[in-house]
JSON list of C-alpha atoms in Angstrom, two decimals:
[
{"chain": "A", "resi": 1, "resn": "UNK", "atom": "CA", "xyz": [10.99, -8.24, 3.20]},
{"chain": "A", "resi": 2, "resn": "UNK", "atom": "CA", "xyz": [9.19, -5.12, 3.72]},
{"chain": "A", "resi": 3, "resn": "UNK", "atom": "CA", "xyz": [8.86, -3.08, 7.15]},
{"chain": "A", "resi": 4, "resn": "UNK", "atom": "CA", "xyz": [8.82, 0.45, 8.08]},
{"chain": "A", "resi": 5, "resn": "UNK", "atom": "CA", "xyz": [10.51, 2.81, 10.85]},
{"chain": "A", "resi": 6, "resn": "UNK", "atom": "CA", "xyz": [8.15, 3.37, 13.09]},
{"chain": "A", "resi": 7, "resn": "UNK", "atom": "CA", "xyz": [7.62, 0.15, 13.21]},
{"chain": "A", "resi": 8, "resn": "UNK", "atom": "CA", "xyz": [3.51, 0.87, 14.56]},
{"chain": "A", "resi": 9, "resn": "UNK", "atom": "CA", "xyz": [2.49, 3.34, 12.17]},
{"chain": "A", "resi": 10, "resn": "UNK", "atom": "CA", "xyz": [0.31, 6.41, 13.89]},
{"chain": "A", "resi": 11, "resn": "UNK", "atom": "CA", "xyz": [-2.64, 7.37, 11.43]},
{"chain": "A", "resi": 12, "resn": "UNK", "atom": "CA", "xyz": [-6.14, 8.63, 12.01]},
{"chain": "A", "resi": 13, "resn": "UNK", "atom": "CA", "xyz": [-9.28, 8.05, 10.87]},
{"chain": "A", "resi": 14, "resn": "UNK", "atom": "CA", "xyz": [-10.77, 10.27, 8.77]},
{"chain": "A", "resi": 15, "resn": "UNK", "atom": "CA", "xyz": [-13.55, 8.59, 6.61]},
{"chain": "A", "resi": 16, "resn": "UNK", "atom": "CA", "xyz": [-16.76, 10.12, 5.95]},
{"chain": "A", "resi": 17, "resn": "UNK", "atom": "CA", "xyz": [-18.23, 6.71, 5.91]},
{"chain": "A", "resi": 18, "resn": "UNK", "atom": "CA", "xyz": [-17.59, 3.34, 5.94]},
{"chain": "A", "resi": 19, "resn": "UNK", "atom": "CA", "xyz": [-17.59, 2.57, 2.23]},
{"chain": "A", "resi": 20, "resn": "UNK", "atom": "CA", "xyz": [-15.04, 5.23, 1.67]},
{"chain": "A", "resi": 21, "resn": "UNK", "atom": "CA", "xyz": [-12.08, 4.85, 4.17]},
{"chain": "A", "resi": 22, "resn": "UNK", "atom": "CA", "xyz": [-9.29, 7.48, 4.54]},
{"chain": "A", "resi": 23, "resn": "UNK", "atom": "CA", "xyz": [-6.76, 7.75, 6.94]},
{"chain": "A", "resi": 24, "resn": "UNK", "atom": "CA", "xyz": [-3.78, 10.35, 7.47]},
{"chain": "A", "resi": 25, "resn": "UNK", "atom": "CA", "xyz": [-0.70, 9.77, 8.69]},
{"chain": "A", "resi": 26, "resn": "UNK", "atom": "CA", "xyz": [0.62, 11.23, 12.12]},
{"chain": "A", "resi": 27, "resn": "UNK", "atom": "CA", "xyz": [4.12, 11.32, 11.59]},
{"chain": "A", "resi": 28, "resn": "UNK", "atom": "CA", "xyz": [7.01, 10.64, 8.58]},
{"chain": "A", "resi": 29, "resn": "UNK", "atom": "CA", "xyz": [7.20, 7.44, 7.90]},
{"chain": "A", "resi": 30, "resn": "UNK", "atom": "CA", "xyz": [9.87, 5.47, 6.08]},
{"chain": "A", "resi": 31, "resn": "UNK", "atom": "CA", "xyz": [8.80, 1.97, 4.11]},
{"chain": "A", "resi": 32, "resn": "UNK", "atom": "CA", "xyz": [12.04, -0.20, 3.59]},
{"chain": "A", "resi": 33, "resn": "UNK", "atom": "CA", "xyz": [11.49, -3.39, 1.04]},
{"chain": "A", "resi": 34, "resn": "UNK", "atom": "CA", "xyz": [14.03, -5.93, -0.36]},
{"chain": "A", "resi": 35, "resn": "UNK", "atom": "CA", "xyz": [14.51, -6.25, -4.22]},
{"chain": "A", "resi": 36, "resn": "UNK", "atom": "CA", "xyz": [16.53, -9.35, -4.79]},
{"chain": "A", "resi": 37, "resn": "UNK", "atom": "CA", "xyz": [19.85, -8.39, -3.62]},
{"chain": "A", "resi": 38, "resn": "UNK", "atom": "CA", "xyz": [19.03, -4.45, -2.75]},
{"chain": "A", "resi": 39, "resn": "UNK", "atom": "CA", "xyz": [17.04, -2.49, -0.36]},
{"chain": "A", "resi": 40, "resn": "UNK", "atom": "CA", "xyz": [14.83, 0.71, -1.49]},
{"chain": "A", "resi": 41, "resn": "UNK", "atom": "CA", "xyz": [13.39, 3.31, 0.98]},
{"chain": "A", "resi": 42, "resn": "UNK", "atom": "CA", "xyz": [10.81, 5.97, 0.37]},
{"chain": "A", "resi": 43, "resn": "UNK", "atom": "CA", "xyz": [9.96, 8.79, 3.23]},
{"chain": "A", "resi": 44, "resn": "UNK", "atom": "CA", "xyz": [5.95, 9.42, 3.48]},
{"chain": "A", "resi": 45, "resn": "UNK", "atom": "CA", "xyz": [5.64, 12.69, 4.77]},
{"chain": "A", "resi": 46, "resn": "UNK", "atom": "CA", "xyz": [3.31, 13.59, 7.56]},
{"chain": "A", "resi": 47, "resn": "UNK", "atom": "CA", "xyz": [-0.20, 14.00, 6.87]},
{"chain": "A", "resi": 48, "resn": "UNK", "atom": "CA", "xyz": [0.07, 11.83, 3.36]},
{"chain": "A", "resi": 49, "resn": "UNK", "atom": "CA", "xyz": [-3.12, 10.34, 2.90]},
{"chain": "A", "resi": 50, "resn": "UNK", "atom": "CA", "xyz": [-3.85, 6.66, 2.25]},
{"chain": "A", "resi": 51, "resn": "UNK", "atom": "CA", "xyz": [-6.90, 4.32, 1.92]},
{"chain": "A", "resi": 52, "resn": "UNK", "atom": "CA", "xyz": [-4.57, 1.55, 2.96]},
{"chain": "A", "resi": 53, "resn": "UNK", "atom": "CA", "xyz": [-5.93, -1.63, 0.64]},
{"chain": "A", "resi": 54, "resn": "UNK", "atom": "CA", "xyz": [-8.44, -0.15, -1.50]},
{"chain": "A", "resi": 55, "resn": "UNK", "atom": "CA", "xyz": [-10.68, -3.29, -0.60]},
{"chain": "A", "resi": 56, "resn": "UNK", "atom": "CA", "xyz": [-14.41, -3.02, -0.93]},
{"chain": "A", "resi": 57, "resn": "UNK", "atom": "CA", "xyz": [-16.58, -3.00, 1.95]},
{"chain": "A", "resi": 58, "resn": "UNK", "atom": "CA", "xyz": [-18.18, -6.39, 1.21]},
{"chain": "A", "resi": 59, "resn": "UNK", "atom": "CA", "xyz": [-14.49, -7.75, 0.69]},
{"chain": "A", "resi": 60, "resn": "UNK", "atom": "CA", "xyz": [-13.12, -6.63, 3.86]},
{"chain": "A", "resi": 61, "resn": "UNK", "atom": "CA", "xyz": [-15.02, -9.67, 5.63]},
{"chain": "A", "resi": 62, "resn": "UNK", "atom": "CA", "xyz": [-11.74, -11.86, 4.24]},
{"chain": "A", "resi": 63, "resn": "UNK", "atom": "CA", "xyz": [-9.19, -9.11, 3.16]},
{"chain": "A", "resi": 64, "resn": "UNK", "atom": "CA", "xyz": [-8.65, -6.67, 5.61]},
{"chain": "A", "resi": 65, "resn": "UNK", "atom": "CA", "xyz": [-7.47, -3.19, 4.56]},
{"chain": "A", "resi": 66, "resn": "UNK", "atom": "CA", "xyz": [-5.72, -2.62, 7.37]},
{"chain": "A", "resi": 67, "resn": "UNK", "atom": "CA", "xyz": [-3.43, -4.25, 9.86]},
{"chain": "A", "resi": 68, "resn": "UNK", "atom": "CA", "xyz": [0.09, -6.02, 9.73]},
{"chain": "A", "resi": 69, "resn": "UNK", "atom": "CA", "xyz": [-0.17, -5.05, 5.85]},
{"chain": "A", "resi": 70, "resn": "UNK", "atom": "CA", "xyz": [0.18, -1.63, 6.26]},
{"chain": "A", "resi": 71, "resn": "UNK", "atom": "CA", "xyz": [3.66, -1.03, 5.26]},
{"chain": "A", "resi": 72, "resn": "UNK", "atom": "CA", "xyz": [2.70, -3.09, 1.86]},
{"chain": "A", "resi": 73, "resn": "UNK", "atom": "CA", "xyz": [-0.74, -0.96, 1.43]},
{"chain": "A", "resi": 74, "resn": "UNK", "atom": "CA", "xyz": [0.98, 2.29, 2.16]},
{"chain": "A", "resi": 75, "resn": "UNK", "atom": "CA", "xyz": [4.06, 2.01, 0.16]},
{"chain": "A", "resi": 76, "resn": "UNK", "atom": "CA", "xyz": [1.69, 0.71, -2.96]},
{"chain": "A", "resi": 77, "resn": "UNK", "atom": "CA", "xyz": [-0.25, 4.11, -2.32]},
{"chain": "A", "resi": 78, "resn": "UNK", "atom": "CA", "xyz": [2.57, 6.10, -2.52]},
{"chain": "A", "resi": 79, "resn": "UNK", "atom": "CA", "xyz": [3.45, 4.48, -5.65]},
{"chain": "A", "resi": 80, "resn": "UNK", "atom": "CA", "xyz": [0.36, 5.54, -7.11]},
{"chain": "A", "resi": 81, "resn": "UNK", "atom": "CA", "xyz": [0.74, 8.87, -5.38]},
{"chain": "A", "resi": 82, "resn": "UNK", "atom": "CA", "xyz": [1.38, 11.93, -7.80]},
{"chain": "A", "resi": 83, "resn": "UNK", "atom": "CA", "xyz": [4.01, 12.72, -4.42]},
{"chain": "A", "resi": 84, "resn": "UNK", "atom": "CA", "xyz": [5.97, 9.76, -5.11]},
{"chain": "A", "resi": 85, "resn": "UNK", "atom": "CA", "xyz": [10.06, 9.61, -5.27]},
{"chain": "A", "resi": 86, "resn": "UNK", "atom": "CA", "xyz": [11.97, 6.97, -5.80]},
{"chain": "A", "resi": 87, "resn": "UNK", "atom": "CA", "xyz": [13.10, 4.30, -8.08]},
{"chain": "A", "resi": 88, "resn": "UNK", "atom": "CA", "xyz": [11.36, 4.18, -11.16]},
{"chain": "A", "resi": 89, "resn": "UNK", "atom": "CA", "xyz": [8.40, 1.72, -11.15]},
{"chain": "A", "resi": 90, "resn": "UNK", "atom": "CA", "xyz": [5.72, 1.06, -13.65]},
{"chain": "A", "resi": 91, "resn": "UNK", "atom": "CA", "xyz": [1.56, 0.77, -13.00]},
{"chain": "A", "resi": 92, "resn": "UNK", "atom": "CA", "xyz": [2.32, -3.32, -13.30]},
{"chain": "A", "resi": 93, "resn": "UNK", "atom": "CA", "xyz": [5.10, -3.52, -11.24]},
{"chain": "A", "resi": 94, "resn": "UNK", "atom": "CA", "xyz": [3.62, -1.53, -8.19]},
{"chain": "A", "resi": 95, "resn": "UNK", "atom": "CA", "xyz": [1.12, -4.20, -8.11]},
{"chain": "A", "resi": 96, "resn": "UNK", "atom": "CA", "xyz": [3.30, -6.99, -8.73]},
{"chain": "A", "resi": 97, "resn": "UNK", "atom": "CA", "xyz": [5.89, -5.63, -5.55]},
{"chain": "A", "resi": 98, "resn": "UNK", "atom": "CA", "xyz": [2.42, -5.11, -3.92]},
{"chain": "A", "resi": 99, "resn": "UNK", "atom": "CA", "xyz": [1.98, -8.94, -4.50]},
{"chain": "A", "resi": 100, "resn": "UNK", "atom": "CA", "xyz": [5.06, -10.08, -2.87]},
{"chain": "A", "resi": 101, "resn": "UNK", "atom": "CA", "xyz": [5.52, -7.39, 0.12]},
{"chain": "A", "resi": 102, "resn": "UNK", "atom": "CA", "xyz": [1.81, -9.00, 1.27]},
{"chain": "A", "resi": 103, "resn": "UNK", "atom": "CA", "xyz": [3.25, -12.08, 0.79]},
{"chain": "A", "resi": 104, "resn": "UNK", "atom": "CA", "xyz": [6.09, -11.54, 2.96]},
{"chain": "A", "resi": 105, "resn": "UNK", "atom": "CA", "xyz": [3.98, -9.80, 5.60]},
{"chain": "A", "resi": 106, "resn": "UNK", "atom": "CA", "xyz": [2.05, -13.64, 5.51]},
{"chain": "A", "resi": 107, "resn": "UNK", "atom": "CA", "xyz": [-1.38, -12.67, 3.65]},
{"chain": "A", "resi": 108, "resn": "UNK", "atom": "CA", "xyz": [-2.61, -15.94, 2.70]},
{"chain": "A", "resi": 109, "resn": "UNK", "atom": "CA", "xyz": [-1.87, -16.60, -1.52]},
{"chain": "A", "resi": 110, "resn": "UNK", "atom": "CA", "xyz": [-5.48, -16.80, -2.19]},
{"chain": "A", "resi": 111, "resn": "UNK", "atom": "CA", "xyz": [-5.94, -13.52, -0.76]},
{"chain": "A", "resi": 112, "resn": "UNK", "atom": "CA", "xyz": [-2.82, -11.49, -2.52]},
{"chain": "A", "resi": 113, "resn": "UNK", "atom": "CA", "xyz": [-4.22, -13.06, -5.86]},
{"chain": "A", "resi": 114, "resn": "UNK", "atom": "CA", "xyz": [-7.66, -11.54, -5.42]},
{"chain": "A", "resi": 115, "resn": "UNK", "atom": "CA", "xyz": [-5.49, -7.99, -4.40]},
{"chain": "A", "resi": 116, "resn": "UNK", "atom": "CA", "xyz": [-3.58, -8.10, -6.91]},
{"chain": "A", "resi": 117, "resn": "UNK", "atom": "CA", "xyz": [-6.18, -8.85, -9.86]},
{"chain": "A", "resi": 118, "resn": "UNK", "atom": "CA", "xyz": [-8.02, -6.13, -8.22]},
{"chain": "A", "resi": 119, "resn": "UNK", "atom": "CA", "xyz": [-5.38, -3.47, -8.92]},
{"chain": "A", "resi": 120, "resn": "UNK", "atom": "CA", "xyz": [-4.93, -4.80, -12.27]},
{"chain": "A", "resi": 121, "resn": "UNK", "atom": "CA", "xyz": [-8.15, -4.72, -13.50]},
{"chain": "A", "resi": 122, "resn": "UNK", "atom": "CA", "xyz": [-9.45, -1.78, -11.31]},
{"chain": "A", "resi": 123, "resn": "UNK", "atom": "CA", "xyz": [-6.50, 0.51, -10.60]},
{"chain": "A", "resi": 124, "resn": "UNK", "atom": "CA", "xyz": [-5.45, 1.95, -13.60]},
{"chain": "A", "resi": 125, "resn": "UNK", "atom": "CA", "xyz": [-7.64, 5.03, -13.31]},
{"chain": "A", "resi": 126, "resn": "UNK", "atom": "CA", "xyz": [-5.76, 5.93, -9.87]},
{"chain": "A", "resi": 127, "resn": "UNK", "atom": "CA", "xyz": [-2.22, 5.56, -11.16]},
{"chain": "A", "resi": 128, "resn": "UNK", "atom": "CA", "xyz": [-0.15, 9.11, -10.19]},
{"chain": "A", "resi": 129, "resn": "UNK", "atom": "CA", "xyz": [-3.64, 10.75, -10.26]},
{"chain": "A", "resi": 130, "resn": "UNK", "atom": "CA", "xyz": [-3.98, 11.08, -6.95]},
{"chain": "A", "resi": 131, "resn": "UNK", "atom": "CA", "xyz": [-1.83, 12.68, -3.79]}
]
């Protein structure tokens, strides 16, 4: 299971348009998720910025980018953030725990395969490029 602490993450809206959504977040935020029989944590600092689910604007008519997924869409991010400590992970297996934690957080399995392709296919360029 994934969640975070706050539980209601602050963040504000700073896109320049629609097509290009960025938000930044309003205070530290910790993302807790369950690996088998452990539990990771990784701190986001305040003011880390995110575009939540990198979903296209014509996709986010059936996959939203953001809502109850945050904590799976922001700790995926961070992943793929040149900021990132924690346990080791791998451009594959961010996007497979990205997979599950969606999952968990009760995105429909139609959905989290069309998210996860995506990443596969399209992320690659983004991976610990970005902060």
């Amino acid at each position: 299971m994934i969640r975070s602490l706050p539980k209601y993450i602050t963040y504000t809206d700073e896109s320049s348009s629609r097509d290009t959504p960025l938000f930044v977040l309003h205070e530290e935020t910790d993302i807790f998720w369950d690996d088998g029989p452990s539990t990771f944590f990784v701190t986001l600092p305040e003011g880390f910025t995110t575009d939540f689910g990198s979903v296209p604007k014509a996709g986010r008519a059936v996959i939203s980018n953001v809502c109850c997924y945050d904590p799976a869409y922001l700790l995926h991010d961070w992943m793929f953030s040149t900021l990132y400590k924690g346990p080791d992970v791998t451009f594959h297996a961010a996007n497979t725990l990205l997979r599950k934690n969606l999952g968990d957080l009760g995105m429909p399995a139609w959905q989290r395969f069309f998210v996860y392709w995506a990443v596969e296919l399209g992320g690659r360029d983004h991976w610990r490029t970005t902060a």
